PDB file of C-alpha atoms in Angstrom:
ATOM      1  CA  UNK K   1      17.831  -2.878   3.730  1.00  0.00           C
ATOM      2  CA  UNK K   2      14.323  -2.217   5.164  1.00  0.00           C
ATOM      3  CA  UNK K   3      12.263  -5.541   5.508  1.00  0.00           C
ATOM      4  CA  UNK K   4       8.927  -5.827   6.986  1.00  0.00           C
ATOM      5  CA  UNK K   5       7.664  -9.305   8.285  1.00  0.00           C
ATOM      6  CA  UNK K   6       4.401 -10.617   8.733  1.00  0.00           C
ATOM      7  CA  UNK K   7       2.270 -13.782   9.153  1.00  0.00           C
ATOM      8  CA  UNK K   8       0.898 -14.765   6.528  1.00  0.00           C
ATOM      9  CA  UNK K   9      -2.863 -16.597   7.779  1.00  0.00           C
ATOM     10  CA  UNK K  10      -5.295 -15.763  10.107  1.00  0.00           C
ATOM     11  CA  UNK K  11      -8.396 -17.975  10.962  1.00  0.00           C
ATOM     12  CA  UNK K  12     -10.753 -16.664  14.061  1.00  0.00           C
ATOM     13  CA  UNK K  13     -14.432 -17.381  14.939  1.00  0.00           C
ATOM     14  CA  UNK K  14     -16.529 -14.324  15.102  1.00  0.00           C
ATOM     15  CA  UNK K  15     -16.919 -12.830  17.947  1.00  0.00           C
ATOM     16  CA  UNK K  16     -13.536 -13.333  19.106  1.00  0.00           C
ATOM     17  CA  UNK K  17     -10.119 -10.738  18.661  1.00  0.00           C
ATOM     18  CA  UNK K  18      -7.905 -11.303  16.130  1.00  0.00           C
ATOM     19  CA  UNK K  19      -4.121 -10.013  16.656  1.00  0.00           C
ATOM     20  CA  UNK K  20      -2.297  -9.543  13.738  1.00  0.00           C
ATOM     21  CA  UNK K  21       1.506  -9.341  14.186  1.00  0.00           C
ATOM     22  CA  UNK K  22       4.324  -7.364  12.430  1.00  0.00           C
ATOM     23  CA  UNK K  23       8.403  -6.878  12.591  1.00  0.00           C
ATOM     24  CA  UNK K  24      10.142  -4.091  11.322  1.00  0.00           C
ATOM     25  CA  UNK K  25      13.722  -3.693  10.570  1.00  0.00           C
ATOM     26  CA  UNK K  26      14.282   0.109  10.037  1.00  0.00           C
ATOM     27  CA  UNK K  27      15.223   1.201  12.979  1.00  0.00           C
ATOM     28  CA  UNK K  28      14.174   4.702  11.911  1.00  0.00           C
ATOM     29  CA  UNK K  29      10.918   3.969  11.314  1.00  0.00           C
ATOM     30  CA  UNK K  30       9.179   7.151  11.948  1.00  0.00           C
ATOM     31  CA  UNK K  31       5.858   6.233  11.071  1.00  0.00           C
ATOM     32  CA  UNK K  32       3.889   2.160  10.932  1.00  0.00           C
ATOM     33  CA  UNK K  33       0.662   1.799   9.454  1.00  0.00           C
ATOM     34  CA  UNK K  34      -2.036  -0.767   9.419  1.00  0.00           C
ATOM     35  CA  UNK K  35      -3.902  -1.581   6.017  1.00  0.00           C
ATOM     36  CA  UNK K  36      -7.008  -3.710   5.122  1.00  0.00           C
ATOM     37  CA  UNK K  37      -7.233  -4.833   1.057  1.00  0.00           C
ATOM     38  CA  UNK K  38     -10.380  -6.547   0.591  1.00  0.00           C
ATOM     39  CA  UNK K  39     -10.611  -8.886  -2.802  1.00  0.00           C
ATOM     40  CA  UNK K  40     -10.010  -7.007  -5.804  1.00  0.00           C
ATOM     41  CA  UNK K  41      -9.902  -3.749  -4.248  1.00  0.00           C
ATOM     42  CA  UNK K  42      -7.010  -0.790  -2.865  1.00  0.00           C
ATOM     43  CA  UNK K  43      -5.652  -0.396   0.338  1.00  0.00           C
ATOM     44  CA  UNK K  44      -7.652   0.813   2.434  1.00  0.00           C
ATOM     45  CA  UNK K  45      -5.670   3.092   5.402  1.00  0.00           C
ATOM     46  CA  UNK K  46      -6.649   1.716   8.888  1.00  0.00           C
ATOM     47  CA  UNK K  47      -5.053   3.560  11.453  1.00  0.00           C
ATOM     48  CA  UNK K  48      -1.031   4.496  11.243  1.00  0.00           C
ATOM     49  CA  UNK K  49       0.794   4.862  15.118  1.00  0.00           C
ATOM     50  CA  UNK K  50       4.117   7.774  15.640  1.00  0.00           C
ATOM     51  CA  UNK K  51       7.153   5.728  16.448  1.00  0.00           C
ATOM     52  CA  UNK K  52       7.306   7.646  19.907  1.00  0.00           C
ATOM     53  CA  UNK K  53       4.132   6.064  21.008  1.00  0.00           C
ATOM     54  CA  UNK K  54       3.482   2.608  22.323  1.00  0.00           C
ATOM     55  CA  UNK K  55      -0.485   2.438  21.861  1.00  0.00           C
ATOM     56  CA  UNK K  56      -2.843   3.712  19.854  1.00  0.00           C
ATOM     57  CA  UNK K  57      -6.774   2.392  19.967  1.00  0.00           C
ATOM     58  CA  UNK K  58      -9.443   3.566  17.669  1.00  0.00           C
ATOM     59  CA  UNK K  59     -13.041   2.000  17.829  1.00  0.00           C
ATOM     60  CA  UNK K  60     -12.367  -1.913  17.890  1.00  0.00           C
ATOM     61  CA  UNK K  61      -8.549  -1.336  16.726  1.00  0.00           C
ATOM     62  CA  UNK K  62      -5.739  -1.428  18.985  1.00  0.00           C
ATOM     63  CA  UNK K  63      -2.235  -1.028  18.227  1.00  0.00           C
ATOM     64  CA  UNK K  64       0.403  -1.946  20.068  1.00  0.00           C
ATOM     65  CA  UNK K  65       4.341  -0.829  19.098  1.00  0.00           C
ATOM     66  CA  UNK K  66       7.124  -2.079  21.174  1.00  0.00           C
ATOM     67  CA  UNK K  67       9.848   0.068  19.399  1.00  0.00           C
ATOM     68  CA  UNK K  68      12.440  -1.895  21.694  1.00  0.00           C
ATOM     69  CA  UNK K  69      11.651  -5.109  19.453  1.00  0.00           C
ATOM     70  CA  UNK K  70      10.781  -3.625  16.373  1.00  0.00           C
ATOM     71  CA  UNK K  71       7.464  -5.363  16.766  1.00  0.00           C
ATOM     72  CA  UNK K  72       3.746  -4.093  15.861  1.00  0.00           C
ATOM     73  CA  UNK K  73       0.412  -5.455  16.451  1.00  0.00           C
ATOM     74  CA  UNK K  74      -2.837  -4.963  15.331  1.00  0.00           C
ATOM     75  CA  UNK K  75      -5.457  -6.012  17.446  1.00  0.00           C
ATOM     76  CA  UNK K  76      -9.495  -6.157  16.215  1.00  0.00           C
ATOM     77  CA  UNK K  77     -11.909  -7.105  19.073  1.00  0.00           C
ATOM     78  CA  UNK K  78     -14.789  -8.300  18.453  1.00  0.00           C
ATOM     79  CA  UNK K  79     -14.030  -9.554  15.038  1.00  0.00           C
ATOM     80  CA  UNK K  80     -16.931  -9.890  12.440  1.00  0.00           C
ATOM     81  CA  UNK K  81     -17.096 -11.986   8.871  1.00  0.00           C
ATOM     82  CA  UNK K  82     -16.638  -8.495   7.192  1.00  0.00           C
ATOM     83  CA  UNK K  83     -13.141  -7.776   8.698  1.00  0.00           C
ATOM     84  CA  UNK K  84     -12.246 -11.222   6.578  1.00  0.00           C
ATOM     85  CA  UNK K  85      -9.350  -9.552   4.459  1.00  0.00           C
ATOM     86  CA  UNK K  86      -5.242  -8.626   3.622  1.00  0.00           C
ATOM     87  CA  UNK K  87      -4.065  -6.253   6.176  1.00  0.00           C
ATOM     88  CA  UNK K  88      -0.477  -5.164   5.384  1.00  0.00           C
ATOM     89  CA  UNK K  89       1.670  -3.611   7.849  1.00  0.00           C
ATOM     90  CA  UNK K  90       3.772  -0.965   6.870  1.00  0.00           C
ATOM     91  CA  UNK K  91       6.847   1.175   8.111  1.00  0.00           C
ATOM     92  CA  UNK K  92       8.137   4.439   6.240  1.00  0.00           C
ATOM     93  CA  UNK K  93       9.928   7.571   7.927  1.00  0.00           C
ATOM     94  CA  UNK K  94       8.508  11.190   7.857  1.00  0.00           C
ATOM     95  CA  UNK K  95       9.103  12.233   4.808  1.00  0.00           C
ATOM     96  CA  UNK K  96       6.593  12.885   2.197  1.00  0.00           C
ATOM     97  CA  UNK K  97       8.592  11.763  -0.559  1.00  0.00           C
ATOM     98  CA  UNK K  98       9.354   8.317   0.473  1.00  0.00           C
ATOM     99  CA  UNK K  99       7.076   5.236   0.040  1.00  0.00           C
ATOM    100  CA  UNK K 100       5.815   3.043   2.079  1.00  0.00           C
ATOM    101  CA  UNK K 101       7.689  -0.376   2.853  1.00  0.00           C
ATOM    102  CA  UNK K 102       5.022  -3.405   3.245  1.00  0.00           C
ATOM    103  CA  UNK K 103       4.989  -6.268   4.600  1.00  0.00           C
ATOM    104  CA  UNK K 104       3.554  -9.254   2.507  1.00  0.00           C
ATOM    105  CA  UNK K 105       0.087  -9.368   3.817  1.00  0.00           C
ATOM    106  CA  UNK K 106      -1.808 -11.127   6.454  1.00  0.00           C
ATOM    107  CA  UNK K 107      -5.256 -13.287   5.320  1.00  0.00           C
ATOM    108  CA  UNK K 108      -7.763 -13.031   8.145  1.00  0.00           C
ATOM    109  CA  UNK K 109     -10.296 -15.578   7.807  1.00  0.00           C
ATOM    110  CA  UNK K 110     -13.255 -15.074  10.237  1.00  0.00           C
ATOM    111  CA  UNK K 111     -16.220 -17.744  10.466  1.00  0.00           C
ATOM    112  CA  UNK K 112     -19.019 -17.529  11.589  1.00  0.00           C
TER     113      UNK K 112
ATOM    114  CA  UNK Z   1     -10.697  13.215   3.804  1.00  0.00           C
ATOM    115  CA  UNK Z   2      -8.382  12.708   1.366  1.00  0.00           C
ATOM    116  CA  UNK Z   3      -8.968  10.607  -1.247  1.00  0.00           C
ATOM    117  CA  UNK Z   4      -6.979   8.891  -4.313  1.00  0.00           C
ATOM    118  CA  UNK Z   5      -8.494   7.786  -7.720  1.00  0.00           C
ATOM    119  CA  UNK Z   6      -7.015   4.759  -9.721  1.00  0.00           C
ATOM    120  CA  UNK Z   7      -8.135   4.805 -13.378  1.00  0.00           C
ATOM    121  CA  UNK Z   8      -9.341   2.297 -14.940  1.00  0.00           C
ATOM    122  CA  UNK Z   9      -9.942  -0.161 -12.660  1.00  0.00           C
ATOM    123  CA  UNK Z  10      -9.724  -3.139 -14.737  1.00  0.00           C
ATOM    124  CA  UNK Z  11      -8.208  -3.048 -18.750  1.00  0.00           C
ATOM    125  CA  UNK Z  12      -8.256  -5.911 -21.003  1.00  0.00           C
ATOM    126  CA  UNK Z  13      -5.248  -5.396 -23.685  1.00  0.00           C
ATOM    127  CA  UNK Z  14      -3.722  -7.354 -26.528  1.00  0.00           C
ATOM    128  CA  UNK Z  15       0.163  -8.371 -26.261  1.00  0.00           C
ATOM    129  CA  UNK Z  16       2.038  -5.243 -27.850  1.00  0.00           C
ATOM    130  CA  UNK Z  17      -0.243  -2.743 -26.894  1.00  0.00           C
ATOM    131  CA  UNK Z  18      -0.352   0.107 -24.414  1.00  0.00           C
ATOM    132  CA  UNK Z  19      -1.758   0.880 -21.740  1.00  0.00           C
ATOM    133  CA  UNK Z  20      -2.070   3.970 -19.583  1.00  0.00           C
ATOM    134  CA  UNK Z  21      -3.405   3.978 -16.186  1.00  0.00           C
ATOM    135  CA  UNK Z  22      -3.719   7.228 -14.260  1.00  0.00           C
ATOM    136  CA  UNK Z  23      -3.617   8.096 -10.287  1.00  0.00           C
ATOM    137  CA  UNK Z  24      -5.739  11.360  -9.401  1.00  0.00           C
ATOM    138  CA  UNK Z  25      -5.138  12.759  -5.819  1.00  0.00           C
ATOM    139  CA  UNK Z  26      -8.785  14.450  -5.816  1.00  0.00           C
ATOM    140  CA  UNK Z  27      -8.359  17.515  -2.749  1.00  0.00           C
ATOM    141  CA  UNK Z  28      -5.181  17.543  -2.333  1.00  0.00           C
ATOM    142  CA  UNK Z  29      -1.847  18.112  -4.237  1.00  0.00           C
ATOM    143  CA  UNK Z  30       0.450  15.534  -4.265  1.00  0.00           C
ATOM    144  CA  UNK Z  31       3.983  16.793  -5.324  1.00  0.00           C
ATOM    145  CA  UNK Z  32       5.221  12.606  -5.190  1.00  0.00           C
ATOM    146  CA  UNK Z  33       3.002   9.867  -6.064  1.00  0.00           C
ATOM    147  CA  UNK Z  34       4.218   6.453  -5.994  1.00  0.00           C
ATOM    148  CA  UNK Z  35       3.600   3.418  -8.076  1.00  0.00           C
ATOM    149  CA  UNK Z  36       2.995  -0.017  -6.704  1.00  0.00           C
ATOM    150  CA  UNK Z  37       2.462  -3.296  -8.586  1.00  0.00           C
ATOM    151  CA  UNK Z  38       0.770  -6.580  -6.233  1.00  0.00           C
ATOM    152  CA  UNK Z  39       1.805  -9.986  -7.103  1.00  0.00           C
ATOM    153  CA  UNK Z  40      -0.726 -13.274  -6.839  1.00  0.00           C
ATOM    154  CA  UNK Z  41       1.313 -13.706  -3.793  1.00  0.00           C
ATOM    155  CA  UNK Z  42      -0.254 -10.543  -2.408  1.00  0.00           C
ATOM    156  CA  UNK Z  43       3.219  -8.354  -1.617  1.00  0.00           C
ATOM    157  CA  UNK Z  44       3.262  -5.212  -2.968  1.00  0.00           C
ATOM    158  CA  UNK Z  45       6.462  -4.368  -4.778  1.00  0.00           C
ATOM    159  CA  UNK Z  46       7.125  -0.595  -5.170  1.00  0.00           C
ATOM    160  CA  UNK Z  47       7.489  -0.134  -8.600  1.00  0.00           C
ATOM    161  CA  UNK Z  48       9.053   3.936  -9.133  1.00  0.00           C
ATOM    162  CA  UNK Z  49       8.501   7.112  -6.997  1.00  0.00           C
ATOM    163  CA  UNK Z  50       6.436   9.948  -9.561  1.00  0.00           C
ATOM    164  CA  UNK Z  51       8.048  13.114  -9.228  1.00  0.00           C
ATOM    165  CA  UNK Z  52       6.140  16.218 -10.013  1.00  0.00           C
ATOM    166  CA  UNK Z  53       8.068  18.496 -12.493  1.00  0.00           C
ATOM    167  CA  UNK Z  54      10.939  15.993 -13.016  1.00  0.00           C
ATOM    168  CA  UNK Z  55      11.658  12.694 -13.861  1.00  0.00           C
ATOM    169  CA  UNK Z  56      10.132   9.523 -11.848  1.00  0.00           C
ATOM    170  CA  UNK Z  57      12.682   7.404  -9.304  1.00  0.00           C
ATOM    171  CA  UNK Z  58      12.482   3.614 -10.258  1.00  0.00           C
ATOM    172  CA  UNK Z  59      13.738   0.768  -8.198  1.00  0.00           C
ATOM    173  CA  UNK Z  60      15.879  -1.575  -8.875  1.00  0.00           C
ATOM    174  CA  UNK Z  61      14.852  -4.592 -11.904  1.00  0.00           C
ATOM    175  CA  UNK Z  62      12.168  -2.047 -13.065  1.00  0.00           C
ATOM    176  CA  UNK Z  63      12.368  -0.879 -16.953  1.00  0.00           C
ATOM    177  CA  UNK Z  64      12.013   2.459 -17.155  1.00  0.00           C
ATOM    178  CA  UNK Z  65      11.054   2.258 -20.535  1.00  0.00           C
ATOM    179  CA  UNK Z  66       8.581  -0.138 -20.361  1.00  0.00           C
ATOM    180  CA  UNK Z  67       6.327   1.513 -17.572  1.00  0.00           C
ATOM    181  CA  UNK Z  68       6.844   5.510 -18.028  1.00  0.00           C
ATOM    182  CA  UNK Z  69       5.756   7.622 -15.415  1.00  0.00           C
ATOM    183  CA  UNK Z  70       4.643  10.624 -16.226  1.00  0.00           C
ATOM    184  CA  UNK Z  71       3.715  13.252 -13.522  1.00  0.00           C
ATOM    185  CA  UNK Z  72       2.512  16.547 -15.342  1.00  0.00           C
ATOM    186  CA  UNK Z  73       0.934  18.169 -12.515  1.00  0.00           C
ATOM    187  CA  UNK Z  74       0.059  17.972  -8.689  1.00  0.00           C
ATOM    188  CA  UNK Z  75      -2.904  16.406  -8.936  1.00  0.00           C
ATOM    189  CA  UNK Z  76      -2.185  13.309 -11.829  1.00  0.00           C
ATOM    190  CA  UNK Z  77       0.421  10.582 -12.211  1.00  0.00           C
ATOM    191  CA  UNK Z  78      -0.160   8.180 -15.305  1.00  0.00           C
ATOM    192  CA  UNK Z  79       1.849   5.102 -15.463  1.00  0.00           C
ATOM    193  CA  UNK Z  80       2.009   3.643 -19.611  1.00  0.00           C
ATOM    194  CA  UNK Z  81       2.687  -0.064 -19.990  1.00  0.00           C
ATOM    195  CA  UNK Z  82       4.190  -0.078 -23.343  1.00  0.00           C
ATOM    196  CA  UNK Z  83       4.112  -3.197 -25.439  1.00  0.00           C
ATOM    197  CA  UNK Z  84       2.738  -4.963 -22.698  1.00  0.00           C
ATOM    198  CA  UNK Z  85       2.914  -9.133 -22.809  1.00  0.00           C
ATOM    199  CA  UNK Z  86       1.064 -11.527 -20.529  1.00  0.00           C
ATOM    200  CA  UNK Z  87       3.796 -11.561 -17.692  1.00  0.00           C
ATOM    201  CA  UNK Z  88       3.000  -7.637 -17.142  1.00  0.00           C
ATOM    202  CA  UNK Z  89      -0.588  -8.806 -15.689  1.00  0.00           C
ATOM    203  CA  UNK Z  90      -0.901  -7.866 -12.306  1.00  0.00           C
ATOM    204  CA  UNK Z  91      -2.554  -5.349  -9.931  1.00  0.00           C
ATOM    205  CA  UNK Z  92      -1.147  -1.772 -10.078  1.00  0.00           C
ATOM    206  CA  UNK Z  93      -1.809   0.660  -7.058  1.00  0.00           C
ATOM    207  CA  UNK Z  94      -1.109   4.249  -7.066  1.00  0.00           C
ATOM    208  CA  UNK Z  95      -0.278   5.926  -3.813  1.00  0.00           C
ATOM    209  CA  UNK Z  96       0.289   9.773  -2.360  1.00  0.00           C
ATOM    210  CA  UNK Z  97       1.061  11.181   1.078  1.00  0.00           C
ATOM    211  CA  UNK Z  98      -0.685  13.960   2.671  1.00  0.00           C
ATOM    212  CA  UNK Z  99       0.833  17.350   4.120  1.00  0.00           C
ATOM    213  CA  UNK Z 100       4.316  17.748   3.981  1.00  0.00           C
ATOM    214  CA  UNK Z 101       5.657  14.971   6.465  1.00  0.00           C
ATOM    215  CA  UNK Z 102       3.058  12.679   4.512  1.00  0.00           C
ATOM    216  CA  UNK Z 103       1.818  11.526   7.489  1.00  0.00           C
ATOM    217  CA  UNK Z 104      -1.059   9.765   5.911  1.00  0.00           C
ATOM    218  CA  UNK Z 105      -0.685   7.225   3.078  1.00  0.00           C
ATOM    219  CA  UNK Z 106      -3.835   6.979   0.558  1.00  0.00           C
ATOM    220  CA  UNK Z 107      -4.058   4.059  -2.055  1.00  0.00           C
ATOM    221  CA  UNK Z 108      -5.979   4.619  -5.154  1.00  0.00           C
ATOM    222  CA  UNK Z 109      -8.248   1.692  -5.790  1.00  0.00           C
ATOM    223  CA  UNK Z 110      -5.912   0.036  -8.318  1.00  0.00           C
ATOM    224  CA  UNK Z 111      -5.844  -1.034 -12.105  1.00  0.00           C
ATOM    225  CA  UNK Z 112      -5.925  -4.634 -12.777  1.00  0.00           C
ATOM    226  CA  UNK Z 113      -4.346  -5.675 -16.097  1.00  0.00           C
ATOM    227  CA  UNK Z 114      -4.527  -8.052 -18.080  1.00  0.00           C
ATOM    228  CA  UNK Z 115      -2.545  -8.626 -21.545  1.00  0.00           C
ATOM    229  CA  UNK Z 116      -3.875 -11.729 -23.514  1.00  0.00           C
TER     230      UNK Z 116
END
């Protein structure tokens, strides 16, 4: 079945990039996506990449798909003590009707 | 842009009550809605798909009799906890996809429960 794989901590030092990995199994995987939960609160849609496109950058958010591998990253530059949260990676195919497959979560810690 | 609305965001109930939480997609219609519950452990476990007009999709181990789904229009989903007991405490998300190849996933801002 469809499994999604992440790390599961994160520590940087402000200032610095964080990259935030991700595996996929489905293999048709139309869609990934990039979540941020912060504590107590919903998921909060980051920035989703087409499976027919190996980069995506929006603001300080890069992402990076190598659909060879099945691998996605998520890459925040310049990384400030309010990106400290859960971001979930997620893989579904193009179809309204079917969720969303997540990955367990990855805690960013950033310090100052 | 499109946005989803979780209500309420936190209940307190007693063991053998229930509980209904709904999931409003506010400017858009959202013919499938689906139903998410997070565990302490932070993965998100997809609870049952909300079908508009017809009955809900649940995955596998879920009791479709204790959480109904109920999807009455194409703007509300309500998910009841019935009889609910402690172990049912947990963070339930509601979700819908946008435009018909749903290329955009929106959360609600979840319901957390808690049954004492």
């Amino acid at each position: 079945g469809e499994d999604v794989e992440q790390s599961l901590f994160l520590s940087v030092r402000e200032g610095d990039s964080s990259v935030i990995n991700c595996t996929y199994t489905d293999s048709s995987s139309t869609y990934l996506y990039w979540y941020k939960q912060e504590p107590g609160a919903g998921l909060q849609l980051l920035t989703y990449i087409f499976s027919n496109m190996d980069m995506k950058q929006d603001q300080r958010l890069t992402v990076l798909l190598n659909k060879k591998d099945k691998h996605l990253s998520l890459r925040i530059a310049d990384t400030q003590t309010g990106d400290s949260a859960i971001y979930f990676c997620a893989e579904s195919s193009n179809q309204a009707g079917t969720a969303l497959i997540f990955g367990k979560g990855t805690t960013l810690s950033v310090s100052s | 842009g499109a946005v989803v609305s979780q209500h309420p965001s936190r209940v307190i109930c007693k063991s053998g009550t229930s509980v209904k939480i709904e999931c409003r997609s506010l400017d858009f219609q959202a013919t499938t809605m689906f139903w998410y519950r997070q565990f302490p452990k932070k993965s998100l476990m997809l609870m049952a798909t909300s079908n508009e007009g017809s009955k809900a999709t649940y995955e596998q181990g879920v009791e479709k009799d204790k959480f109904l789904i109920n999807h009455a229009s194409l703007t509300l989903s309500t998910l009841t906890v019935t009889s609910a007991h402690p172990e049912d405490s947990s963070f339930y998300i509601c979700s819908a996809r946008l435009g018909l190849h749903g290329t955009e996933a929106f959360f609600g801002q979840g319901t957390r429960l808690t049954v004492v």
